[in-house]
């Protein structure tokens, strides 16, 4: 490594450390109980109606007669935890064996950590204000050193962030709105109403519309957080899973929990490496990692 | 779940959350940079000269032409990080597919999180005082509610802890000294000099003796932390790996890093669930988890 790169990397590692501490204290101060991550489960996030569109495979292992899978995300476990425990968050390492061409996005890793939280009886607006408070507090806390400059000043989050529906965004920027809309903003914005995984709640007063949201970083960086109000009713969950033609055997243990009854909730997860990359203005997300985990690159160790 | 059990579990989950926050702040205050965990690596901890003695298998996956393995521990990555970054710690989830009979130990899980740290140019005594400060500070910080009672008072760590060599302990308690010695103490104690993994440094002035240590909880609870000063010299590492007859191809990426040169270091890792279990006085480590991960038990989800 040449020295300038080394210094860049050290700055990113220090920022990641600061973020982890800040997020831990912020969420605990806001009444969230921090849980340990789950790495292996009988059920895991299908990652969309068609998982093959985004990842090559989910790792499966036979262990003492049970098939266990590594975590694509802890969403299914969060629905159990939010019912049994209340407000919870997890610094959750996820494994997603992305296709090699995802390297080009600059923001995909084949393993990463997301700060994943869930609020019982929460609504979209609760997640918005929690995240706005977290991000605004973070940039006022961490100082200016090594933070991306905008018009000569270190970037600082300023809330509340604007809210759009994906329909508005498509109308204005076309179907591939994310990059263009991101370039067109200088603060993050919320994009609501995506057609995606079964656990994101459909707006029953407005079928075909969804009570979910992404937070999008500006300057072309793109997705920061993904979240939703959740489908919590057993029959609704069954219906939505059926529509997505999911292999039901993988979700048997999840459906057992759903049948016991979930509570309504809202939550989200934001990638820690993505937050570091955004604040550092790094060209590629792999540049903020000591152990690079970029699809299509052979890792060092 | 009946209500009393639920309350017991909630108490354990709250304590785990407190521990995570305390450890994060304590180690960051002591100059440790917090890194994100690695879950997949080309090389991982062999877990002893004979890994089959403790676990059934390490999960391997082919990803874009490279064989990746889930982390038995991050020790090999820590040696890289301590050289390139300095003082580091990781809240590191480890997967160890233990044999079903390990359930009986009361302290084994097939996945768990360890707080894993490493000190460049550190010595055994640096780890001892760091951990004593951490544990003594923890029990004075968390209050008395739900903590195991000893003679009617909530348990509090009191350092410094006593230090024995395994040779002394074997002499006094026999070859299976751990449980008996643990029962015979009312504070944790250090046990030094174990013959185990290649990366624990051999005392060259005293061959056949090792500069490593376990911290043992009292009252029969047993192992809390495992650590060592490290073998950092490339030739010594080769020699030690050769003696252990390790499959060298698995460690090629690690040996490449070792050849670049490691720095001397000392460190350790302590299981978060084990610390919760000890402080709560729980009968089994699985009792402190919402998602039980006990060898030989089919997990719920």
XYZ file of C-alpha atoms in Angstrom:
602
model
C 0.000 0.000 0.000
C 1.330 3.455 -0.786
C 1.223 5.847 2.131
C -1.609 8.103 0.930
C -3.905 5.085 0.454
C -2.969 3.807 3.879
C -3.909 7.121 5.451
C -7.192 7.168 3.525
C -7.994 3.680 4.780
C -7.067 4.506 8.393
C -9.374 7.518 8.235
C -12.218 5.283 7.058
C -11.547 2.664 9.738
C -11.526 5.344 12.437
C -14.789 6.775 11.132
C -16.383 3.302 11.113
C -15.322 2.863 14.741
C -16.858 6.239 15.645
C -20.067 5.335 13.809
C -20.360 2.019 15.671
C -19.992 3.732 19.031
C -22.355 6.538 18.125
C -25.052 4.190 16.795
C -24.756 1.911 19.852
C -25.230 4.793 22.277
C -27.878 6.617 20.202
C -30.130 3.606 19.780
C -29.695 2.436 23.393
C -30.499 5.997 24.544
C -33.668 5.812 22.435
C -34.866 2.729 24.281
C -33.627 0.066 21.861
C -32.322 -3.135 23.383
C -29.170 -4.292 21.561
C -29.307 -7.956 20.611
C -26.509 -10.197 19.444
C -26.589 -11.106 15.759
C -27.876 -14.411 14.426
C -25.692 -15.870 11.661
C -27.466 -19.179 11.002
C -31.199 -19.691 10.832
C -33.683 -22.212 9.498
C -35.383 -19.297 7.680
C -33.795 -16.192 6.233
C -34.762 -13.179 4.123
C -35.702 -14.244 0.562
C -34.332 -10.892 -0.732
C -37.182 -10.160 -3.072
C -39.698 -12.308 -4.882
C -36.807 -13.519 -7.068
C -33.671 -13.973 -4.956
C -31.670 -15.111 -8.002
C -31.915 -11.663 -9.455
C -29.566 -10.268 -6.815
C -27.417 -13.087 -5.391
C -25.884 -16.320 -6.640
C -26.971 -18.464 -3.689
C -27.663 -18.532 0.027
C -25.204 -20.714 1.951
C -26.917 -23.816 3.353
C -25.434 -26.316 5.783
C -26.750 -29.558 7.251
C -26.147 -29.531 10.988
C -27.338 -32.417 13.120
C -30.261 -33.111 10.794
C -31.429 -29.517 10.318
C -30.771 -27.320 7.271
C -29.407 -23.969 8.405
C -28.883 -20.911 6.215
C -26.592 -17.907 6.640
C -28.345 -14.589 7.149
C -29.264 -12.538 4.095
C -30.784 -10.263 6.712
C -32.351 -10.729 10.137
C -35.775 -9.377 9.106
C -37.641 -12.623 9.904
C -35.915 -12.889 13.283
C -36.642 -9.212 13.961
C -40.388 -9.863 13.673
C -40.094 -12.467 16.446
C -37.843 -10.223 18.551
C -39.993 -7.108 18.250
C -42.978 -9.149 19.464
C -41.160 -10.848 22.364
C -38.751 -8.108 23.437
C -39.908 -4.692 22.119
C -37.636 -2.067 20.550
C -34.547 -3.889 19.355
C -31.483 -3.347 17.226
C -28.681 -5.545 16.000
C -25.303 -4.815 14.432
C -26.016 -7.592 11.989
C -23.422 -9.078 9.626
C -25.131 -10.263 6.449
C -23.682 -12.564 3.809
C -24.907 -12.009 0.249
C -22.965 -13.836 -2.444
C -23.529 -11.206 -5.128
C -22.746 -11.747 -8.781
C -19.319 -10.525 -9.902
C -20.771 -7.677 -11.970
C -22.076 -6.025 -8.815
C -18.557 -4.763 -8.238
C -19.306 -1.991 -10.736
C -22.061 -0.501 -8.551
C -19.407 0.732 -6.106
C -21.715 -0.069 -3.194
C -22.111 -3.872 -3.028
C -20.129 -6.213 -0.784
C -20.516 -9.968 -0.413
C -20.558 -9.521 3.347
C -21.321 -6.344 5.280
C -22.831 -5.158 8.551
C -26.166 -3.429 8.795
C -27.521 -1.615 11.821
C -30.932 -3.266 11.869
C -33.729 -1.976 14.116
C -37.445 -2.512 14.632
C -40.124 -0.541 16.524
C -43.216 -2.338 17.860
C -46.420 -0.548 16.782
C -44.129 1.845 14.871
C -45.091 3.744 11.741
C -43.117 5.075 8.807
C -42.874 8.526 10.418
C -41.285 7.043 13.567
C -38.498 5.529 11.474
C -38.033 8.782 9.563
C -37.555 10.891 12.683
C -35.356 8.282 14.400
C -32.997 8.101 11.410
C -32.967 11.840 10.837
C -32.024 12.350 14.477
C -29.330 9.693 14.232
C -27.693 11.067 11.090
C -27.912 14.749 12.047
C -26.495 13.894 15.474
C -23.729 11.795 13.922
C -22.267 14.516 11.708
C -22.433 17.079 14.492
C -20.658 14.544 16.761
C -17.811 13.241 14.592
C -16.139 16.494 13.606
C -14.880 17.571 10.189
C -11.663 15.582 9.683
C -11.701 13.473 6.550
C -15.398 14.064 5.853
C -16.454 14.743 2.243
C -16.443 18.446 1.415
C -19.415 20.158 -0.222
C -18.759 23.703 -1.435
C -15.618 23.698 0.685
C -17.420 22.718 3.894
C -17.526 19.242 5.519
C -20.858 17.611 4.773
C -23.441 17.715 7.589
C -26.816 15.968 7.532
C -29.753 18.376 7.836
C -33.212 16.971 8.543
C -36.030 16.484 8.015
C -35.318 14.812 4.682
C -37.685 15.192 1.735
C -40.178 12.403 1.086
C -41.194 11.165 -2.382
C -43.086 8.159 -3.610
C -41.351 5.980 -6.205
C -44.211 6.945 -8.532
C -43.301 10.625 -8.366
C -39.636 9.759 -8.815
C -40.338 7.583 -11.856
C -42.407 10.328 -13.390
C -39.669 12.892 -12.915
C -36.538 10.807 -13.574
C -37.736 7.714 -15.431
C -37.683 4.065 -14.359
C -33.980 4.186 -13.356
C -34.644 7.129 -11.078
C -32.254 6.265 -8.275
C -28.961 7.560 -9.643
C -30.454 10.613 -11.334
C -32.535 11.592 -8.317
C -29.544 11.036 -6.030
C -27.400 13.317 -8.235
C -30.138 15.934 -8.084
C -30.070 16.238 -4.259
C -27.609 17.510 -1.682
C -29.274 15.817 1.307
C -30.685 12.280 1.596
C -34.333 11.771 0.710
C -36.949 9.123 1.415
C -38.476 7.109 -1.420
C -41.664 5.294 -0.385
C -43.805 2.596 -2.001
C -41.646 -0.123 -3.581
C -43.001 -3.444 -4.830
C -40.701 -5.935 -3.106
C -40.447 -8.593 -0.342
C -43.614 -10.091 1.147
C -42.925 -8.732 4.637
C -43.269 -5.080 3.564
C -46.845 -4.107 4.274
C -49.270 -3.469 1.448
C -51.504 -0.438 1.927
C -54.895 -2.173 2.094
C -56.728 1.087 1.423
C -54.656 1.459 -1.708
C -53.837 -2.056 -3.009
C -50.667 -2.337 -5.077
C -49.084 0.375 -2.926
C -46.637 -0.394 -0.144
C -45.860 1.178 3.239
C -42.120 0.900 2.787
C -39.233 3.231 2.156
C -35.606 3.581 1.206
C -33.360 6.389 2.310
C -31.244 7.548 -0.645
C -27.907 9.347 -0.188
C -27.312 12.360 -2.466
C -24.439 13.007 -4.946
C -25.144 9.758 -6.836
C -24.228 7.500 -3.905
C -27.712 5.926 -3.676
C -29.325 3.560 -1.183
C -28.550 4.120 2.507
C -31.380 2.333 4.303
C -34.207 0.018 3.442
C -37.226 -0.478 5.668
C -40.977 -0.798 6.016
C -44.032 -1.152 8.107
C -44.494 -4.914 8.179
C -47.072 -7.493 7.251
C -47.836 -9.007 10.667
C -51.105 -10.857 10.095
C -50.597 -14.587 9.493
C -53.105 -14.838 6.644
C -51.744 -11.725 4.918
C -48.219 -13.148 5.213
C -49.368 -16.445 3.668
C -51.085 -14.602 0.841
C -48.079 -12.416 0.101
C -45.649 -15.372 0.225
C -47.951 -17.298 -2.101
C -47.958 -14.453 -4.616
C -44.146 -14.449 -4.554
C -44.107 -18.262 -5.106
C -41.605 -18.745 -2.271
C -40.438 -22.264 -1.410
C -42.584 -22.665 1.690
C -40.452 -25.384 3.352
C -37.662 -22.832 3.904
C -40.106 -20.639 5.815
C -41.837 -23.297 7.934
C -40.155 -22.137 11.155
C -40.989 -18.504 10.349
C -44.619 -19.350 9.634
C -44.866 -21.196 12.961
C -43.876 -17.948 14.664
C -46.263 -15.913 12.486
C -49.122 -18.236 13.445
C -48.496 -17.505 17.132
C -49.167 -13.864 16.173
C -46.839 -11.003 15.339
C -47.331 -7.385 16.403
C -47.447 -4.498 13.920
C -44.025 -2.914 13.595
C -41.852 -0.707 11.438
C -38.108 -0.747 11.082
C -35.166 -0.608 8.803
C -31.519 -1.378 8.355
C -28.653 0.780 7.158
C -25.308 -0.481 5.966
C -22.428 0.678 8.156
C -19.838 0.463 5.351
C -22.171 2.454 3.079
C -22.465 5.203 5.678
C -18.683 5.336 6.038
C -18.252 5.400 2.275
C -20.785 8.213 1.888
C -19.237 10.386 4.600
C -15.680 9.799 3.355
C -16.628 10.326 -0.275
C -14.816 7.079 -1.136
C -14.918 5.987 -4.782
C -15.754 2.355 -3.938
C -17.220 0.810 -0.780
C -14.343 -1.712 -0.762
C -11.971 1.213 -0.187
C -13.279 1.660 3.383
C -12.554 -1.987 4.367
C -9.329 -3.449 5.738
C -10.516 -6.872 4.527
C -12.037 -6.058 1.135
C -15.173 -8.045 0.396
C -15.982 -6.899 -3.128
C -17.878 -9.252 -5.492
C -15.556 -10.412 -8.247
C -12.356 -9.620 -6.313
C -10.471 -12.479 -4.635
C -10.202 -11.491 -0.954
C -6.727 -11.315 0.584
C -7.389 -13.504 3.621
C -43.226 -19.455 27.536
C -44.510 -19.179 31.093
C -44.271 -15.728 32.584
C -41.443 -16.324 35.063
C -39.221 -17.762 32.336
C -40.060 -14.822 30.114
C -38.991 -12.396 32.831
C -35.773 -14.343 33.373
C -35.032 -14.180 29.651
C -35.849 -10.454 29.450
C -33.443 -9.815 32.310
C -30.713 -11.672 30.444
C -31.390 -9.831 27.185
C -31.267 -6.478 28.980
C -27.999 -7.423 30.637
C -26.508 -8.480 27.283
C -27.495 -5.106 25.849
C -25.834 -3.325 28.793
C -22.696 -5.425 28.367
C -22.461 -4.608 24.653
C -22.704 -0.894 25.325
C -20.273 -1.037 28.219
C -17.678 -3.060 26.290
C -17.975 -0.771 23.239
C -17.360 2.354 25.300
C -14.711 0.808 27.573
C -12.552 -0.527 24.756
C -12.951 2.603 22.616
C -12.004 4.705 25.685
C -8.896 2.529 26.030
C -7.743 3.375 22.511
C -9.122 0.340 20.689
C -10.496 0.918 17.219
C -13.719 -1.057 16.705
C -13.734 -3.023 13.461
C -16.627 -4.697 11.714
C -16.655 -8.481 11.904
C -15.501 -10.742 9.099
C -17.786 -13.754 8.558
C -16.150 -15.389 5.524
C -12.422 -15.808 5.002
C -10.067 -17.880 2.909
C -8.313 -18.848 6.168
C -9.847 -19.301 9.613
C -8.828 -20.484 13.080
C -8.014 -24.225 13.056
C -9.311 -24.482 16.661
C -6.508 -26.596 17.978
C -4.101 -29.031 16.381
C -7.067 -31.367 15.928
C -10.175 -29.380 14.973
C -12.285 -32.548 14.789
C -11.974 -32.972 18.511
C -14.207 -29.965 19.133
C -16.386 -29.336 16.076
C -18.036 -31.422 13.355
C -16.955 -29.222 10.440
C -16.190 -25.712 9.283
C -18.670 -24.412 6.700
C -17.021 -24.005 3.293
C -18.514 -22.366 0.243
C -17.286 -21.926 -3.319
C -17.786 -18.314 -4.361
C -16.636 -17.129 -7.767
C -13.791 -19.654 -7.825
C -12.527 -19.124 -4.256
C -13.193 -21.389 -1.278
C -14.437 -19.298 1.636
C -14.907 -20.498 5.211
C -17.085 -19.164 8.018
C -15.209 -17.784 10.997
C -14.300 -20.154 13.826
C -12.653 -17.044 15.226
C -11.017 -13.946 13.740
C -7.584 -14.653 15.255
C -5.804 -14.884 11.876
C -7.439 -11.656 10.686
C -6.586 -9.988 14.009
C -2.872 -10.569 13.379
C -3.194 -8.660 10.097
C -5.318 -5.924 11.675
C -3.071 -5.390 14.702
C -0.128 -4.900 12.335
C -1.926 -2.567 9.902
C -4.219 -0.668 12.288
C -2.989 -0.990 15.896
C -5.215 -1.666 18.937
C -8.397 -3.220 17.586
C -11.485 -5.006 18.802
C -14.386 -6.719 17.108
C -17.766 -7.905 18.334
C -17.206 -11.066 16.359
C -19.886 -13.683 15.682
C -18.315 -17.115 15.431
C -19.887 -20.259 14.011
C -18.733 -23.560 15.519
C -20.794 -26.592 14.602
C -20.200 -28.420 17.873
C -21.087 -32.061 18.431
C -24.510 -32.657 19.998
C -23.024 -33.892 23.289
C -21.573 -30.427 23.939
C -25.051 -29.398 25.066
C -24.266 -31.013 28.406
C -21.440 -28.591 29.158
C -23.975 -25.803 29.710
C -21.622 -23.326 28.026
C -21.342 -24.277 24.345
C -23.354 -22.732 21.500
C -23.068 -23.471 17.784
C -22.922 -19.739 17.149
C -22.023 -16.997 19.598
C -20.399 -13.568 19.762
C -17.012 -12.948 21.265
C -15.529 -9.565 22.100
C -12.173 -10.113 20.427
C -9.281 -7.673 20.948
C -5.562 -7.446 20.205
C -2.784 -5.166 21.489
C 0.290 -4.492 19.308
C 3.513 -5.125 21.262
C 1.274 -6.191 24.141
C 2.215 -8.671 26.844
C 0.204 -11.043 29.002
C 0.109 -8.497 31.856
C -1.451 -5.862 29.568
C -4.334 -8.197 28.784
C -4.738 -9.086 32.459
C -5.073 -5.467 33.597
C -7.307 -4.504 30.653
C -9.746 -7.351 31.389
C -9.682 -6.829 35.155
C -10.520 -3.158 34.598
C -13.291 -4.073 32.188
C -14.964 -6.634 34.452
C -14.606 -4.659 37.705
C -15.966 -1.580 35.928
C -18.829 -3.587 34.440
C -20.266 -4.878 37.715
C -19.958 -1.482 39.366
C -21.754 0.012 36.334
C -24.695 -2.349 35.774
C -26.292 -2.311 39.200
C -27.576 -5.226 41.243
C -30.864 -6.184 39.563
C -30.968 -9.790 38.452
C -27.277 -10.405 39.133
C -26.271 -13.693 40.780
C -26.195 -13.447 44.569
C -23.205 -14.593 46.606
C -23.778 -14.712 50.375
C -26.871 -12.582 49.852
C -25.025 -9.851 47.919
C -24.990 -9.304 44.140
C -21.728 -10.599 42.708
C -19.085 -7.966 41.926
C -15.774 -8.600 40.190
C -12.762 -7.728 42.355
C -9.322 -7.574 40.729
C -6.531 -8.290 40.329
C -7.383 -11.930 39.711
C -5.069 -14.722 40.865
C -2.684 -16.228 38.305
C -1.787 -19.953 38.120
C -0.029 -22.039 35.520
C -1.886 -25.083 34.235
C 0.951 -27.138 35.749
C 0.161 -25.895 39.252
C -3.555 -26.449 38.645
C -2.985 -30.012 37.402
C -0.858 -30.748 40.417
C -3.508 -29.477 42.815
C -6.729 -30.601 41.093
C -5.677 -33.323 38.637
C -5.808 -33.343 34.842
C -9.468 -32.220 34.752
C -8.669 -29.217 36.887
C -11.003 -26.683 35.311
C -14.289 -27.527 37.029
C -12.750 -28.318 40.393
C -10.559 -25.216 40.430
C -13.522 -23.089 39.296
C -15.644 -24.474 42.173
C -12.839 -23.666 44.578
C -12.795 -19.913 43.764
C -15.146 -17.008 44.308
C -13.460 -14.688 41.771
C -12.155 -15.470 38.265
C -8.545 -16.586 37.967
C -6.000 -16.757 35.157
C -4.604 -20.095 34.018
C -1.455 -19.737 31.896
C 0.559 -22.120 29.727
C -1.726 -24.348 27.627
C -0.501 -26.548 24.782
C -2.823 -25.510 21.952
C -3.111 -23.612 18.615
C 0.051 -22.721 16.673
C -0.524 -18.977 16.987
C -0.083 -18.969 20.785
C 3.532 -18.128 21.441
C 5.899 -20.727 22.807
C 8.260 -19.465 25.511
C 11.587 -19.900 23.744
C 13.506 -19.671 27.025
C 11.363 -22.484 28.309
C 10.412 -24.734 25.350
C 7.189 -26.695 25.757
C 5.755 -23.797 27.748
C 3.341 -21.274 26.255
C 2.700 -17.568 26.816
C -1.056 -17.950 26.761
C -3.889 -17.794 29.255
C -7.523 -18.509 29.948
C -9.659 -16.564 32.361
C -11.800 -18.987 34.376
C -15.063 -17.937 36.047
C -15.613 -19.225 39.599
C -18.526 -21.316 41.004
C -17.989 -24.089 38.427
C -18.892 -21.900 35.435
C -15.466 -22.254 33.788
C -13.868 -20.594 30.763
C -14.531 -16.873 30.255
C -11.708 -15.754 27.952
C -8.986 -17.347 25.921
C -5.923 -15.449 24.742
C -2.184 -15.332 24.237
C 0.908 -13.524 23.230
C 1.256 -14.542 19.574
C 3.721 -16.252 17.325
C 4.522 -13.446 14.889
C 7.717 -14.621 13.197
C 7.083 -16.249 9.808
C 9.504 -19.138 10.333
C 8.196 -19.853 13.840
C 4.633 -19.859 12.478
C 5.656 -22.324 9.720
C 7.353 -24.565 12.268
C 4.405 -24.549 14.650
C 1.888 -25.204 11.838
C 4.053 -28.050 10.606
C 4.099 -29.643 14.071
C 0.301 -29.463 14.132
C 0.123 -31.081 10.658
C -2.322 -28.432 9.427
C -3.596 -28.573 5.821
C -1.392 -25.784 4.514
C -3.567 -24.907 1.485
C -6.252 -23.554 3.823
C -3.687 -21.176 5.329
C -1.999 -19.962 2.126
C -3.570 -16.495 2.348
C -2.636 -16.246 6.041
C 0.952 -17.297 5.340
C 1.229 -14.641 2.616
C 0.367 -12.049 5.263
C 2.769 -13.616 7.774
C 5.576 -13.463 5.217
C 5.058 -9.697 4.878
C 5.821 -9.605 8.613
C 3.576 -9.507 11.644
C 4.179 -7.472 14.799
C 4.355 -9.026 18.260
C 0.971 -8.767 19.958
C -1.176 -10.133 22.751
C -4.936 -10.367 22.903
C -7.930 -12.420 23.775
C -11.606 -12.959 23.249
C -14.427 -13.374 25.727
C -17.842 -14.781 24.925
C -20.630 -12.261 25.471
C -23.284 -14.926 26.135
C -20.932 -16.610 28.651
C -20.498 -13.332 30.529
C -24.276 -12.828 30.636
C -24.774 -16.410 31.780
C -22.179 -16.045 34.528
C -23.593 -12.780 35.874
C -27.190 -14.031 35.748
C -26.323 -17.393 37.293
C -28.248 -19.090 34.463
C -28.263 -22.898 34.457
C -27.512 -23.150 30.706
C -26.037 -20.625 28.287
C -28.981 -21.230 25.939
C -31.242 -19.759 28.638
C -29.848 -16.262 28.006
C -30.674 -16.325 24.255
C -33.918 -15.349 22.531
C -32.855 -17.517 19.568
C -31.386 -20.587 21.282
C -28.325 -21.968 19.506
C -27.567 -25.033 21.606
C -25.797 -28.031 19.997
C -28.233 -30.929 19.740
C -31.346 -28.742 20.021
C -33.288 -27.909 16.862
C -33.441 -24.092 16.733
C -36.865 -22.450 16.559
C -36.231 -20.213 13.571
